Short mmCIF file of C-alpha atoms and ligand atoms in Angstrom, two decimals:
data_model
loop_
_atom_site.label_atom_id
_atom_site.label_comp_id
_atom_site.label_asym_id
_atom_site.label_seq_id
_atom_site.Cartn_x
_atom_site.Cartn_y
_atom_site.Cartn_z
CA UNK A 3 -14.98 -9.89 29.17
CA UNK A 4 -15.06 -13.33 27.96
CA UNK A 5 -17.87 -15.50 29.29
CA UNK A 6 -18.77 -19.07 28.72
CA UNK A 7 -21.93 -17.86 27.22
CA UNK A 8 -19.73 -15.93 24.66
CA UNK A 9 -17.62 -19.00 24.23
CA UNK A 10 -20.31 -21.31 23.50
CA UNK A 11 -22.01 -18.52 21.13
CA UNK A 12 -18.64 -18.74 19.69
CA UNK A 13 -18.98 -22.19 18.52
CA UNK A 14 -22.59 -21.91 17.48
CA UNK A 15 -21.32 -18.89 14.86
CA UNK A 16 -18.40 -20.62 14.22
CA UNK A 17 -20.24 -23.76 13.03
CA UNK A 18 -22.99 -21.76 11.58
CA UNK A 19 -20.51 -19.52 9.37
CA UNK A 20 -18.88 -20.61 7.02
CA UNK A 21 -16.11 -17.91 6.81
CA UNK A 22 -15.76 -16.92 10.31
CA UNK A 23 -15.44 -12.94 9.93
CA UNK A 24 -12.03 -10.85 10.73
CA UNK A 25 -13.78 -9.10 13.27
CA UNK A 26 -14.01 -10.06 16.56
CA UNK A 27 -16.39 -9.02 19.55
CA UNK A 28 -15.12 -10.41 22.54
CA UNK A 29 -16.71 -7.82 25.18
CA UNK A 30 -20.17 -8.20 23.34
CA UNK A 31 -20.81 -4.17 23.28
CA UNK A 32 -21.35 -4.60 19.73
CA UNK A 33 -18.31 -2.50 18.39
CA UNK A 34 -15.37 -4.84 17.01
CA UNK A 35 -12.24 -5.05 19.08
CA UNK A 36 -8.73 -4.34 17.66
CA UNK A 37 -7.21 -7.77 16.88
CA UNK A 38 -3.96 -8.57 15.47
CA UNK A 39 -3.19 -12.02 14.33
CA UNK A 40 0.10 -13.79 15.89
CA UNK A 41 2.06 -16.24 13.91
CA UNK A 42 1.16 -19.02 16.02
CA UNK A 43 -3.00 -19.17 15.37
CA UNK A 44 -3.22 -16.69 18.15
CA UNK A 45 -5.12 -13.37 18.01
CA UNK A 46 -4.50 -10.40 20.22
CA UNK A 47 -7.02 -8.10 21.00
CA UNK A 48 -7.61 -4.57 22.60
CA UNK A 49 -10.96 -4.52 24.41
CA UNK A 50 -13.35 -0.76 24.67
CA UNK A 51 -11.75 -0.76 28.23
CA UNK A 52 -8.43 -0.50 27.01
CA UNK A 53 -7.39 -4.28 28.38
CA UNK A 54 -5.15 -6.58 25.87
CA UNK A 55 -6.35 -10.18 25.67
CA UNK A 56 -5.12 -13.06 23.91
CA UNK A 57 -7.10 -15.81 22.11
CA UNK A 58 -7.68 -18.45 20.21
CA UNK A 59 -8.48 -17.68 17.30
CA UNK A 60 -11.20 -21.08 17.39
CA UNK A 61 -12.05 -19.33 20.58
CA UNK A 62 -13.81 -15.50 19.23
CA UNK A 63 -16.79 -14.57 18.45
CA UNK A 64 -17.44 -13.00 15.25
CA UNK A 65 -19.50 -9.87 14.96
CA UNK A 66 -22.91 -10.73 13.86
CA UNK A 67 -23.59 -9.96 10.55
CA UNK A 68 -25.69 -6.75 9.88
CA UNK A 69 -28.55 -7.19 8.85
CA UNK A 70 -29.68 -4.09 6.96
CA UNK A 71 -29.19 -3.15 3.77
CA UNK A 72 -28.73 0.30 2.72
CA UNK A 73 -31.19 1.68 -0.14
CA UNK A 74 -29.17 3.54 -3.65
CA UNK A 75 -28.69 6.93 -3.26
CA UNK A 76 -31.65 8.37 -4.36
CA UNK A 77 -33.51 6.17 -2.75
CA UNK A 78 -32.12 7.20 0.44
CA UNK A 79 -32.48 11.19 -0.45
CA UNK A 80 -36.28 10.42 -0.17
CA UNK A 81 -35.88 8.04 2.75
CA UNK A 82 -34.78 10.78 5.00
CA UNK A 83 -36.52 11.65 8.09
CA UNK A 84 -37.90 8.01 8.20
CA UNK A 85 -35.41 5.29 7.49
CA UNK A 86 -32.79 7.26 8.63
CA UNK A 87 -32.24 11.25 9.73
CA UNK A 88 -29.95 13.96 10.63
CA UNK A 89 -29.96 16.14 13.72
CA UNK A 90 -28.03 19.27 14.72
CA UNK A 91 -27.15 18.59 18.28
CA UNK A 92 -25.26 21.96 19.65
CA UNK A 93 -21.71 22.72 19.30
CA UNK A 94 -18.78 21.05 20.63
CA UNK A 95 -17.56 22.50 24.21
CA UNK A 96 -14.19 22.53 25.81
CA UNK A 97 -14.21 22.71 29.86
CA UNK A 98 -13.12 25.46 32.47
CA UNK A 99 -10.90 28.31 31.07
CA UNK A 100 -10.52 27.42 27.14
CA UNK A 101 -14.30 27.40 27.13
CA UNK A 102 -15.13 30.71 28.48
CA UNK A 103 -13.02 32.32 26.35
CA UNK A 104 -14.07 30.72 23.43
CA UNK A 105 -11.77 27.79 21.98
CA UNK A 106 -12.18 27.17 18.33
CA UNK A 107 -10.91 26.57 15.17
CA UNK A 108 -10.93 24.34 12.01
CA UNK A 109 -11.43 20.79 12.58
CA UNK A 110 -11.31 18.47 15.95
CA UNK A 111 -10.51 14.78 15.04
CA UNK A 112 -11.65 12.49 17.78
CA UNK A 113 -9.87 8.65 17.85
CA UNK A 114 -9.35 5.85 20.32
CA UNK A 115 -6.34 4.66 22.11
CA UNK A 116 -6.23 2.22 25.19
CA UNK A 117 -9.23 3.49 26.89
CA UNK A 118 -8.86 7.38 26.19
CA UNK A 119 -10.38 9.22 24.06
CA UNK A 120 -8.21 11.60 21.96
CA UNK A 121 -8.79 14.36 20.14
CA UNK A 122 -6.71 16.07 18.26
CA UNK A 123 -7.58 19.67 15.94
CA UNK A 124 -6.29 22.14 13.28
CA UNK A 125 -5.43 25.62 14.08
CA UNK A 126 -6.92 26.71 17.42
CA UNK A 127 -7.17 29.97 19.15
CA UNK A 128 -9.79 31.59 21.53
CA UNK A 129 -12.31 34.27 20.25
CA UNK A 130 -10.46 38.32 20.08
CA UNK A 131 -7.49 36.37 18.27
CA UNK A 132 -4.04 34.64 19.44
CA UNK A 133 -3.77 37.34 22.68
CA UNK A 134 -6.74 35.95 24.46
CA UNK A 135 -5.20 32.20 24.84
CA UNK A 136 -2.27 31.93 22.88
CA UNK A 137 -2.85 29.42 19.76
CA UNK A 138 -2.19 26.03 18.54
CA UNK A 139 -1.39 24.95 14.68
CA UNK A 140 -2.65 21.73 16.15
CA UNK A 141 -3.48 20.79 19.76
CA UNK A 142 -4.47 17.30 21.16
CA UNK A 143 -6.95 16.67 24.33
CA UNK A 144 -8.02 13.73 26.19
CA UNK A 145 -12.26 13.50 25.83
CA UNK A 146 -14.88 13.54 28.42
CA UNK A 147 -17.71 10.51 28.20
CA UNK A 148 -19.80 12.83 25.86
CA UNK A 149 -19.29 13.68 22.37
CA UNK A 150 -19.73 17.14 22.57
CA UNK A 151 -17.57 17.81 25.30
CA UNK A 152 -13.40 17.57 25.67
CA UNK A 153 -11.31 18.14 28.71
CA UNK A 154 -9.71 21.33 28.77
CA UNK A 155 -9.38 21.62 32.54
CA UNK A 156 -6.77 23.20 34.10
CA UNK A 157 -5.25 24.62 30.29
CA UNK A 158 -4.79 28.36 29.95
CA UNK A 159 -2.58 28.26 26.87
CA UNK A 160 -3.77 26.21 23.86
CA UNK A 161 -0.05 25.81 22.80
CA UNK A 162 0.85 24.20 25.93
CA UNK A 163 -0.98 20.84 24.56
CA UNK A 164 0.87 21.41 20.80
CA UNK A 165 0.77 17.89 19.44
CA UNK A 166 3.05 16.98 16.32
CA UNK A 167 6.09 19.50 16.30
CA UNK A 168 8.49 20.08 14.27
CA UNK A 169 11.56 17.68 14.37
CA UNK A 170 14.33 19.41 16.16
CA UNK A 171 16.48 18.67 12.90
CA UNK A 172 13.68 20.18 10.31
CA UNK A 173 15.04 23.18 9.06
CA UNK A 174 13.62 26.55 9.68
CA UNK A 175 11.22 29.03 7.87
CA UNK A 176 12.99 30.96 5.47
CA UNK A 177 11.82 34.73 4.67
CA UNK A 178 9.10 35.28 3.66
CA UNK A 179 7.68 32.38 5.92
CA UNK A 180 8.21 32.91 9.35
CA UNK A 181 6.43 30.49 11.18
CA UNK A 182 5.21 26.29 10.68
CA UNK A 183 2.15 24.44 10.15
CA UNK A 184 1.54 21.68 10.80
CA UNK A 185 -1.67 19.71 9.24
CA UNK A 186 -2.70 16.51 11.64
CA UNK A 187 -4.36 13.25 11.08
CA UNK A 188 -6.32 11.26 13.63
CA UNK A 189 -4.48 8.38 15.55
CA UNK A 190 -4.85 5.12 14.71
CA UNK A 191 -3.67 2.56 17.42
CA UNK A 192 -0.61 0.21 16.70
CA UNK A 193 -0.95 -1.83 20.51
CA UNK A 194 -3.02 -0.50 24.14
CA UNK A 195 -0.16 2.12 24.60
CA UNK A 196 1.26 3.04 21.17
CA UNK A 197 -0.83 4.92 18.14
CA UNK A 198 0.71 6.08 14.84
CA UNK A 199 -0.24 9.89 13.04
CA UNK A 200 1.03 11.55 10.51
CA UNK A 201 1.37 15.31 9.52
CA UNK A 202 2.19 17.19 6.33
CA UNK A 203 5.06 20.61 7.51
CA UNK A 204 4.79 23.61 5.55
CA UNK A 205 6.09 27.27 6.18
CA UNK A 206 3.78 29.69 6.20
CA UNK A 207 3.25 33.19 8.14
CA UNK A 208 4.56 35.52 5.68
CA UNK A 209 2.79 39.01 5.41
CA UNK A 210 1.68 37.62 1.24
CA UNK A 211 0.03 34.71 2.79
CA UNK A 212 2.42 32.63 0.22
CA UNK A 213 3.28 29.01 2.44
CA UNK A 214 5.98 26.56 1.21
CA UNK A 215 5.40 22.98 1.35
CA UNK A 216 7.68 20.66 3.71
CA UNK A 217 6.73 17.25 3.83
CA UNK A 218 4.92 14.08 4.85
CA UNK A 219 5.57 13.40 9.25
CA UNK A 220 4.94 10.47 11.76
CA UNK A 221 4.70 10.43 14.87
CA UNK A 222 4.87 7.72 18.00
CA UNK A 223 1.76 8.51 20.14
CA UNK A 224 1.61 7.89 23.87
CA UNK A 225 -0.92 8.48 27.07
CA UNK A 226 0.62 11.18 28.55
CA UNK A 227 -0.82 11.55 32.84
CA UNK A 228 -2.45 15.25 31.35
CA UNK A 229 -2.39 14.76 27.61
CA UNK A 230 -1.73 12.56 24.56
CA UNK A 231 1.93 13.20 23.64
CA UNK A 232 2.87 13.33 20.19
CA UNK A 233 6.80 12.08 19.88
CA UNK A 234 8.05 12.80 16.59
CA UNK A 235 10.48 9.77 15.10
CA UNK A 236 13.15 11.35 12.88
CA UNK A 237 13.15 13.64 10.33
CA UNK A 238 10.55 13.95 7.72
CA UNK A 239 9.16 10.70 5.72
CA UNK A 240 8.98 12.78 2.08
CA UNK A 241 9.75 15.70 0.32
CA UNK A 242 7.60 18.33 -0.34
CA UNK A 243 6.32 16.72 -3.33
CA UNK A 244 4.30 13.40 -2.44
CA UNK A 245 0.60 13.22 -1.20
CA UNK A 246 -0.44 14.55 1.74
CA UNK A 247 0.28 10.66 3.66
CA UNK A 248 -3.59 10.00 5.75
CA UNK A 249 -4.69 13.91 5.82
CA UNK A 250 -8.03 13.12 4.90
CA UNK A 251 -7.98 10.23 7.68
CA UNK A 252 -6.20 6.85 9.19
CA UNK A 253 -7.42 3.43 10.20
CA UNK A 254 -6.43 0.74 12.09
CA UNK A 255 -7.88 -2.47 10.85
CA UNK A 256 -6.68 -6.28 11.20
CA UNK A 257 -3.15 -5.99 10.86
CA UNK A 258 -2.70 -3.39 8.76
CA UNK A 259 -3.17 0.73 9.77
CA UNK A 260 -4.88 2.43 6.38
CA UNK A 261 -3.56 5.61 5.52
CA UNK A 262 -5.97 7.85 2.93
CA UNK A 263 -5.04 10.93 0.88
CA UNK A 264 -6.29 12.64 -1.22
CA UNK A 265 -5.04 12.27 -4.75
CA UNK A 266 -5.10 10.19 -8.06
CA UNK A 267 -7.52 9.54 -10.74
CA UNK A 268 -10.78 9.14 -8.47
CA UNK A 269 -9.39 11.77 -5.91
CA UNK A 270 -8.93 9.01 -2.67
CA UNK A 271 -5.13 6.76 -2.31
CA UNK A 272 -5.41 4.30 0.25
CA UNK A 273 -2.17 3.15 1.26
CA UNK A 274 -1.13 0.82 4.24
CA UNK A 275 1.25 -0.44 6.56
CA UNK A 276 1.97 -3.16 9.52
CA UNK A 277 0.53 -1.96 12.50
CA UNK A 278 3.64 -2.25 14.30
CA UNK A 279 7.36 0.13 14.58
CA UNK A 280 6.98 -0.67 10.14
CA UNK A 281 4.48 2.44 10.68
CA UNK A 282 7.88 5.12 11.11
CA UNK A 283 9.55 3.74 7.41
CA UNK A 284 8.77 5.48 4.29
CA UNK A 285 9.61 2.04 2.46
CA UNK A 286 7.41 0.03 4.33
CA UNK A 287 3.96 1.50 2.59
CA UNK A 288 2.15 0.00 -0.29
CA UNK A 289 -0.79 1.34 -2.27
CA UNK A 290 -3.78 0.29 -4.03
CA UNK A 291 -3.29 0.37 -7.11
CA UNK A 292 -5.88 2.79 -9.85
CA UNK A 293 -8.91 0.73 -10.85
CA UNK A 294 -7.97 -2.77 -8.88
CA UNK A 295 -9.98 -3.56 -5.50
CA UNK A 296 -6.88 -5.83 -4.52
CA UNK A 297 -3.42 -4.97 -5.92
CA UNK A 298 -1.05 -3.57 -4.06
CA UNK A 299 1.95 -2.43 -4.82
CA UNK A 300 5.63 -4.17 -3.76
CA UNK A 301 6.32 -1.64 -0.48
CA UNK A 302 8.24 1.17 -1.76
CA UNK A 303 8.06 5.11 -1.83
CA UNK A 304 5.01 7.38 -0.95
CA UNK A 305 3.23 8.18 -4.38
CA UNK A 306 4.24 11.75 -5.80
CA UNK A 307 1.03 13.99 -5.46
CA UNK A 308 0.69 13.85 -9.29
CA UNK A 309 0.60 10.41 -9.80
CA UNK A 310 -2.27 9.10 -11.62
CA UNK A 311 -1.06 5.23 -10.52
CA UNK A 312 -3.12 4.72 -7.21
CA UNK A 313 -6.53 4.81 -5.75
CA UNK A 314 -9.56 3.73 -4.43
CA UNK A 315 -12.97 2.90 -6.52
CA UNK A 316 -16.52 4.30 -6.12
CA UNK A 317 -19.33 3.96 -7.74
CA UNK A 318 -20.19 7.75 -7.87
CA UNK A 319 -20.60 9.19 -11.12
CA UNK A 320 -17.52 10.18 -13.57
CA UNK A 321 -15.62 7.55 -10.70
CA UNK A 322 -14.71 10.25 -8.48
CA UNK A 323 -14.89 10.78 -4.92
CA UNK A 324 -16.61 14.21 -3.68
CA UNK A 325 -14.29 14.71 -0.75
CA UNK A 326 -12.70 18.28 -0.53
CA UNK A 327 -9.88 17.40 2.20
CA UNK A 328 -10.34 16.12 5.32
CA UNK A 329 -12.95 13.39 6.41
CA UNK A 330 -13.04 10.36 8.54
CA UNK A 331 -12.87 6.10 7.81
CA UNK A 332 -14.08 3.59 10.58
CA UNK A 333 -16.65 0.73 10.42
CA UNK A 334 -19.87 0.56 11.16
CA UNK A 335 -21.22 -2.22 12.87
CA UNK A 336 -25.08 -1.52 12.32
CA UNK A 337 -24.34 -1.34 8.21
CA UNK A 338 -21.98 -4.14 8.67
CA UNK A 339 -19.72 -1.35 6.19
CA UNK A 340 -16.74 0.74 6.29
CA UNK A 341 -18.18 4.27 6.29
CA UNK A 342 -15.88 7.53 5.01
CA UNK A 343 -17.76 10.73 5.95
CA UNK A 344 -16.35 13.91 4.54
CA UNK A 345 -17.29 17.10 2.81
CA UNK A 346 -17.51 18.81 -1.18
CA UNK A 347 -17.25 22.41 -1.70
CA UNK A 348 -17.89 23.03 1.86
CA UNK A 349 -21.65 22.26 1.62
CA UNK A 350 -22.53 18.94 1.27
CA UNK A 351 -21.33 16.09 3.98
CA UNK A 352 -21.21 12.78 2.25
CA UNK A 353 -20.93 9.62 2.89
CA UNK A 354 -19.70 6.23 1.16
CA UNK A 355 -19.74 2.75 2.06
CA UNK A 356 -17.79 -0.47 1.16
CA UNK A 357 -17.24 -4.23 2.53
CA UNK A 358 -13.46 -3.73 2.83
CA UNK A 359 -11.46 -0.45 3.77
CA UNK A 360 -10.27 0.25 0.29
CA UNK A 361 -13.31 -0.53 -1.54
CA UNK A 362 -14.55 -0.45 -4.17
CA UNK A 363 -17.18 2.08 -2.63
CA UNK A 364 -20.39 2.82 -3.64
CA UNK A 365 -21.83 5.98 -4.87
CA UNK A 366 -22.33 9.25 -2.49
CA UNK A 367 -24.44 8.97 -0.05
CA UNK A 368 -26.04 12.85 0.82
CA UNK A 369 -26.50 13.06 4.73
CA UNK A 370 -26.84 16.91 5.06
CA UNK A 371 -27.23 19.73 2.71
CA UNK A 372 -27.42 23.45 2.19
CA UNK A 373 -26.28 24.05 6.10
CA UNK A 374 -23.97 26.69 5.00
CA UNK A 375 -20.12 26.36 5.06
CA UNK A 376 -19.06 22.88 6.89
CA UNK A 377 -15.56 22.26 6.36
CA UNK A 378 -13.33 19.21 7.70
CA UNK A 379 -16.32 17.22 8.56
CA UNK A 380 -15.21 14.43 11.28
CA UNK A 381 -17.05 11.53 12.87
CA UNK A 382 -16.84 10.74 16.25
CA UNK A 383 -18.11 6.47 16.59
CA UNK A 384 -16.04 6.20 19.66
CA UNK A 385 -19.28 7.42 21.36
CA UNK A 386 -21.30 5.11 19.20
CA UNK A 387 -23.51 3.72 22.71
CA UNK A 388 -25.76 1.47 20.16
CA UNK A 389 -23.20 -0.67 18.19
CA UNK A 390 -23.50 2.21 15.15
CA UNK A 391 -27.14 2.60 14.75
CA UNK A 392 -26.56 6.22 15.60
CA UNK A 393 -23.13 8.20 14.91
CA UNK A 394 -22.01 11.57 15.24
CA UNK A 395 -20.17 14.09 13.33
CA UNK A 396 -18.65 17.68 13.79
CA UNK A 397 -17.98 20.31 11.20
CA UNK A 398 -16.56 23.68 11.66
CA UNK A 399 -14.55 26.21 10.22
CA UNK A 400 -12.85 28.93 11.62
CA UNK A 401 -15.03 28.92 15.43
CA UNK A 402 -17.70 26.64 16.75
CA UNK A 403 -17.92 23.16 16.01
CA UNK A 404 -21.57 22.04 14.81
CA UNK A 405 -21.95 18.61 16.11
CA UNK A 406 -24.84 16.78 13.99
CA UNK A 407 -26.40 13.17 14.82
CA UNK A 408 -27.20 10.72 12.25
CA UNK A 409 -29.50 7.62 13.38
CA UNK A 410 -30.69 4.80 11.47
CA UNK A 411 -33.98 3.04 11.42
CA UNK A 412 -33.33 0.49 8.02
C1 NAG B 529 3.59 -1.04 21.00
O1 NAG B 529 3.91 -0.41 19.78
C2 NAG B 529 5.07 0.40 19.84
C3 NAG B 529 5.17 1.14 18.53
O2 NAG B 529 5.21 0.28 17.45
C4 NAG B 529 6.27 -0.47 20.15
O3 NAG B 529 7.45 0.31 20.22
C5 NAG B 529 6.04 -1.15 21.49
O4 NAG B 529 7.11 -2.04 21.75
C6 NAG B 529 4.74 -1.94 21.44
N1 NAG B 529 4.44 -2.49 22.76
C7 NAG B 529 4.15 -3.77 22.94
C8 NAG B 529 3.85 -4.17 24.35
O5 NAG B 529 4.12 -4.57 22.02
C1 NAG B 530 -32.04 15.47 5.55
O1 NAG B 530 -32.97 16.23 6.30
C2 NAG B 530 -32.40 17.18 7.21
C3 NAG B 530 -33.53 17.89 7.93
O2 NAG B 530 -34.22 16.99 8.73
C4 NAG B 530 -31.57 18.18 6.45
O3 NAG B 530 -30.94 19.07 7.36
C5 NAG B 530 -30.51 17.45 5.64
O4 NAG B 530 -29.80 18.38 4.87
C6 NAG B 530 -31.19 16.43 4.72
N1 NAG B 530 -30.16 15.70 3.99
C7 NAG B 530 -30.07 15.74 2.65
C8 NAG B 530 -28.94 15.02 2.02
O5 NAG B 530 -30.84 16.33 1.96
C1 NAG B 531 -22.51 26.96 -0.17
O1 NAG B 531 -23.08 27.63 0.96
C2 NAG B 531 -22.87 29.03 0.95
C3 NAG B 531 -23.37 29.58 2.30
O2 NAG B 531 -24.67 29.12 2.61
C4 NAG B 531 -23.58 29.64 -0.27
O3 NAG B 531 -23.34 31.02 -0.30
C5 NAG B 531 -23.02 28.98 -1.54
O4 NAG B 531 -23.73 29.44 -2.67
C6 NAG B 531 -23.14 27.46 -1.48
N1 NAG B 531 -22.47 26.84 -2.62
C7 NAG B 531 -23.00 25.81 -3.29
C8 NAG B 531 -22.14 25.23 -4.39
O5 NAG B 531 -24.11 25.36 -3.05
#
């Protein structure tokens, strides 16, 4: 809540910064609040409690500036177990029925809207196979106050929280397919009661394991009383042939919600949109383009997944991102960075960092190697308690989720 100690810290960083920062943190907790700037000087902003508040913008209080400064790469390698480490914490756990019978699957996104957490997964079923509690190409559940539980109570069927659907318009599997999938990105929030996510159809189910690809879809996101609720807008954005729109993760920064894919000539497109009803129009995107940190193109189509035209920069050798498919974006207020966590060849979680969200990043960061298979690696900062000095992520596939903590001591 606002205070008049806030507002008179307010003026003492306004005077003392130059270039007052985008950010905003207006309930002091250390995590920046949503804002959106109005037309008339105005800034809107969700708070952690899910509360909308409207400001001045002379009137906010910038986050502080970090402080730290991360160490290169290598540097880092050695630094671990002192100036920062990595924990394996225990698996994630679902409540009541879907946990004794074994809930799992291939990746559980977590993401804030209002005041819920949501989290939203892959391909779920229970352990013994679909008979035991149905299954889910992609379920969604509200979250509990820790990170390595979610609220299952009262479920007995995974599919009866489905999330993204098909459109009642999309046309059907054709033989050999027989059933749909349907691949799910985190939400991002557009307002306190609206978030955007997108999904990429295919067919699949057919006894060759053969799948046909569909196309890019978006979906209005609400607070349902049980569970988030998914509300599909019209038929699919794309063809089958475009990237896979904000599969590897969404963000919701200033005005704009980021959408990245993977794709192009260092393997990441960041594209974005208004974070407003622009969010359900296929012409309303624009990309970054290949090898710029700040052109973007006139908003348009949805790059073909060929394209060599877009993407984002890192500084990692051969200028290539090591991110096999899935992953997560969101800032970090201890690093003062944008952070994308994700995973190569299944065995190395990485990590990248950068002053904007679409770069340029730097090189790979290593936070945890030679754990075995970890596929669709996802952070969870919503739980962040310490303003991002510690963070958690989960990996799976196919069964338990390893949950892993990574605190910093720069
Ligand atoms: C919140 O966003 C949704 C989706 O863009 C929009 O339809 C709705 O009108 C917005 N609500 C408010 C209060 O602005
Ligand atoms: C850092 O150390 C932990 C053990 O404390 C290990 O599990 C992890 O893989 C190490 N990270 C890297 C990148 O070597
Ligand atoms: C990845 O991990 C698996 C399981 O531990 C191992 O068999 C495989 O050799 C590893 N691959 C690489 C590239 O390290």
């Amino acid at each position: 809540m606002l205070s008049s100690t806030f507002l008179s810290l307010s003026l003492f960083f306004l005077t003392s910064i130059a270039t007052p920062a985008k950010r905003y943190d207006l309930d002091g907790n250390g995590i920046p609040d949503l804002c959106t700037t109005n037309s008339d000087g105005t800034a809107s902003c969700l708070l952690s409690d899910g509360s909308l508040t409207t400001v001045k913008a002379s009137t906010t209080i910038p986050v502080p500036r970090a402080t730290v400064t991360l160490p290169d790469p290598v540097t880092f390698k050695k630094d671990n177990g002192t100036k920062w480490s990595i924990k394996y914490v225990g698996n994630l756990a679902f409540t009541d029925t879907l946990q004794a019978k074994g809930l799992g699957g291939d990746k559980c996104r977590s993401s804030k809207l209002g005041n819920k957490v949501i989290w939203s997964c892959g391909d779920m079923e229970c352990k013994g196979g679909f008979t035991t509690c149905g299954f889910s190409m992609g379920p969604a559940f509200y979250g509990t106050s820790s990170v390595l539980t979610v609220d299952t109570t009262g479920i007995s069927l995974v599919q009866s929280n489905d999330f993204v659907v098909p459109f009642s318009g999309d046309p059907k599997p054709v033989a050999p397919q027989t059933a749909f999938g349907m691949d799910t990105s985190n939400v991002a929030a557009i307002n306190a009661t609206h978030g955007v996510a997108y999904a990429f159809e295919i067919w699949r189910g057919a006894s060759d394991g053969s799948f046909v690809n569909r196309g890019n879809a978006v979906v209005s996101v609400t607070l349902g009383n049980e569970k988030p609720i998914a509300t599909r807008v019209g038929p699919l954005l794309t063809g089958p042939d475009t990237i896979q729109l904000g599969l590897l993760a969404i963000l919701r920064d200033g005005d704009f919600i980021y959408t990245y894919s993977i794709g192009g000539p260092s393997g990441i497109i960041v594209g974005r949109v208004a974070a407003s009803d622009k969010v359900f129009s296929a012409s309303a995107y624009s990309f970054l383009v290949t090898g710029s940190t700040s052109t973007w193109t006139t908003p348009g189509s949805i790059p073909a997944a060929s394209s060599k035209t877009f993407g984002m920069t890192t500084a990692n050798s051969g200028g290539k991102f090591s991110c096999g498919a899935y992953g997560s974006v969101f800032f970090n207020t201890y690093l003062g960075k944008y952070v994308i966590i994700c995973t190569a060849f299944e065995n190395f979680t990485n990590m990248y960092v950068s002053a904007t969200p679409f770069g340029p990043w730097s090189a790979e960061y290593g936070l945890l190697d030679g754990w075995g298979i970890g596929y669709g690696s996802m952070a969870h900062p919503e739980f962040s308690t310490d303003g991002g000095k510690t963070f958690h992520f989960s990996q799976g596939p196919d069964g338990p989720f390893n949950m892993f903590e990574v605190s910093f001591n720069l």
